[in-house]
mmCIF file of C-alpha atoms in Angstrom:
data_model
loop_
_atom_site.group_PDB
_atom_site.id
_atom_site.type_symbol
_atom_site.label_atom_id
_atom_site.label_comp_id
_atom_site.label_asym_id
_atom_site.label_seq_id
_atom_site.Cartn_x
_atom_site.Cartn_y
_atom_site.Cartn_z
ATOM 1 C CA MET J 17 0.000 0.000 0.000
ATOM 2 C CA LYS J 18 2.822 2.383 0.869
ATOM 3 C CA TYR J 19 4.432 1.686 -2.525
ATOM 4 C CA LEU J 20 1.174 2.428 -4.333
ATOM 5 C CA THR J 21 0.786 5.726 -2.470
ATOM 6 C CA THR J 22 4.355 6.734 -3.336
ATOM 7 C CA VAL J 23 3.846 5.876 -7.013
ATOM 8 C CA THR J 24 0.567 7.798 -7.102
ATOM 9 C CA ILE J 25 2.100 10.910 -5.528
ATOM 10 C CA PHE J 26 5.079 10.744 -7.886
ATOM 11 C CA SER J 27 2.770 10.408 -10.887
ATOM 12 C CA LEU J 28 0.693 13.410 -9.801
ATOM 13 C CA LEU J 29 3.818 15.517 -9.337
ATOM 14 C CA MET J 30 5.077 14.580 -12.785
ATOM 15 C CA MET J 31 1.740 15.423 -14.392
ATOM 16 C CA SER J 32 1.543 18.822 -12.691
ATOM 17 C CA SER J 33 5.096 19.758 -13.672
ATOM 18 C CA ALA J 34 4.467 18.691 -17.264
ATOM 19 C CA GLN J 35 1.594 21.151 -17.490
ATOM 20 C CA ALA J 36 3.545 24.124 -16.118
ATOM 21 C CA GLU J 37 3.977 26.918 -18.622
ATOM 22 C CA THR J 38 7.376 27.187 -20.210
ATOM 23 C CA ASP J 39 9.469 30.305 -19.764
ATOM 24 C CA GLY J 40 11.560 32.512 -22.011
ATOM 25 C CA ASN J 41 14.593 30.259 -21.609
ATOM 26 C CA ASP J 42 12.646 27.304 -22.984
ATOM 27 C CA VAL J 43 11.277 29.334 -25.884
ATOM 28 C CA LEU J 44 14.692 30.720 -26.833
ATOM 29 C CA GLU J 45 16.254 27.270 -26.645
ATOM 30 C CA LEU J 46 13.632 25.956 -29.059
ATOM 31 C CA MET J 47 13.991 28.958 -31.359
ATOM 32 C CA GLN J 48 17.718 28.400 -31.654
ATOM 33 C CA ARG J 49 16.981 25.043 -33.305
ATOM 34 C CA LYS J 50 15.432 25.615 -36.725
ATOM 35 C CA SER J 51 13.689 22.256 -36.630
ATOM 36 C CA SER J 52 11.724 23.372 -33.555
ATOM 37 C CA ARG J 53 9.859 26.249 -35.211
ATOM 38 C CA PRO J 54 6.638 24.187 -35.553
ATOM 39 C CA ALA J 55 6.710 23.726 -31.770
ATOM 40 C CA VAL J 56 7.110 27.454 -31.025
ATOM 41 C CA GLN J 57 4.998 29.134 -33.707
ATOM 42 C CA PRO J 58 1.620 28.111 -32.194
ATOM 43 C CA TYR J 59 2.524 29.891 -28.933
ATOM 44 C CA ILE J 60 3.353 33.082 -30.839
ATOM 45 C CA ASP J 61 0.263 32.760 -33.035
ATOM 46 C CA ALA J 62 -2.002 32.407 -30.010
ATOM 47 C CA VAL J 63 -0.725 35.689 -28.574
ATOM 48 C CA TRP J 64 -0.882 37.805 -31.732
ATOM 49 C CA GLN J 65 -4.264 36.412 -32.754
ATOM 50 C CA LYS J 66 -5.712 37.411 -29.403
ATOM 51 C CA TRP J 67 -4.103 40.844 -28.956
ATOM 52 C CA ASN J 68 -3.259 42.192 -32.436
ATOM 53 C CA ASN J 69 -4.662 45.687 -33.020
ATOM 54 C CA GLY J 70 -5.028 46.057 -29.274
ATOM 55 C CA LEU J 71 -1.743 45.708 -27.408
ATOM 56 C CA PHE J 72 0.286 45.810 -30.615
ATOM 57 C CA CYS J 73 -0.358 46.343 -34.322
ATOM 58 C CA ILE J 74 1.286 43.813 -36.618
ATOM 59 C CA PRO J 75 1.217 44.462 -40.384
ATOM 60 C CA GLU J 76 -0.717 41.820 -42.287
ATOM 61 C CA GLU J 77 2.129 40.717 -44.597
ATOM 62 C CA ASN J 78 4.270 37.712 -43.569
ATOM 63 C CA ILE J 79 2.832 37.906 -40.081
ATOM 64 C CA GLN J 80 4.214 34.572 -38.880
ATOM 65 C CA ASP J 81 7.751 35.320 -40.058
ATOM 66 C CA ALA J 82 7.628 38.843 -38.635
ATOM 67 C CA THR J 83 6.352 37.747 -35.227
ATOM 68 C CA TYR J 84 8.758 34.806 -34.987
ATOM 69 C CA ASP J 85 11.750 37.022 -35.813
ATOM 70 C CA ALA J 86 10.594 39.701 -33.365
ATOM 71 C CA VAL J 87 10.223 37.242 -30.491
ATOM 72 C CA LYS J 88 13.587 35.625 -31.180
ATOM 73 C CA ALA J 89 15.374 38.986 -31.346
ATOM 74 C CA PHE J 90 13.654 40.147 -28.142
ATOM 75 C CA LEU J 91 14.710 37.025 -26.250
ATOM 76 C CA GLU J 92 18.292 37.220 -27.506
ATOM 77 C CA ASN J 93 18.564 40.920 -26.596
ATOM 78 C CA ASN J 94 16.811 40.764 -23.212
ATOM 79 C CA PRO J 95 18.321 37.927 -21.171
ATOM 80 C CA ASP J 96 16.996 39.539 -17.982
ATOM 81 C CA VAL J 97 13.424 38.473 -18.847
ATOM 82 C CA LEU J 98 14.122 34.877 -19.834
ATOM 83 C CA PHE J 99 12.872 33.574 -16.498
ATOM 84 C CA ARG J 100 9.425 35.074 -17.147
ATOM 85 C CA PRO J 101 6.516 32.952 -18.443
ATOM 86 C CA ARG J 102 6.273 32.244 -22.152
ATOM 87 C CA ARG J 103 3.183 34.411 -22.747
ATOM 88 C CA TYR J 104 4.765 37.343 -20.934
ATOM 89 C CA VAL J 105 7.912 37.380 -23.072
ATOM 90 C CA ILE J 106 6.025 36.831 -26.333
ATOM 91 C CA THR J 107 3.565 39.631 -25.539
ATOM 92 C CA ASN J 108 6.315 42.047 -24.566
ATOM 93 C CA ALA J 109 8.342 41.175 -27.667
ATOM 94 C CA LEU J 110 5.375 41.958 -29.896
ATOM 95 C CA ILE J 111 4.558 45.188 -28.051
ATOM 96 C CA GLN J 112 8.142 46.357 -28.517
ATOM 97 C CA ALA J 113 8.397 45.307 -32.162
ATOM 98 C CA PHE J 114 4.947 46.415 -33.331
ATOM 99 C CA PRO J 115 3.694 49.420 -31.375
ATOM 100 C CA CYS J 116 0.347 50.822 -32.435
ATOM 101 C CA LYS J 117 0.467 54.331 -33.877
ATOM 102 C CA LYS J 118 -1.179 56.945 -31.702
ATOM 103 C CA ASP J 119 -3.711 59.057 -33.612
#
């Protein structure tokens, strides 16, 4: 019984850590491997699709290439934010790269 309890607790801990959001370090590590772009692009797409023309204003041409390049450059140039959650660094990268024009 004690063994079963230990295995159950270990399994629950592993499942909860697997669902934790990645941080900027993880994103940058993936971005530095070209073969990993399909794993990173959905995270970037989710942010710009939700907040474009609100928090930032991304031009409509080559939007995936532009956002990917902006996030990668931001992460490489701002190592002090790499510990922050993935959505935080992606959002801030897009705000910096694509500010909305004030009327």
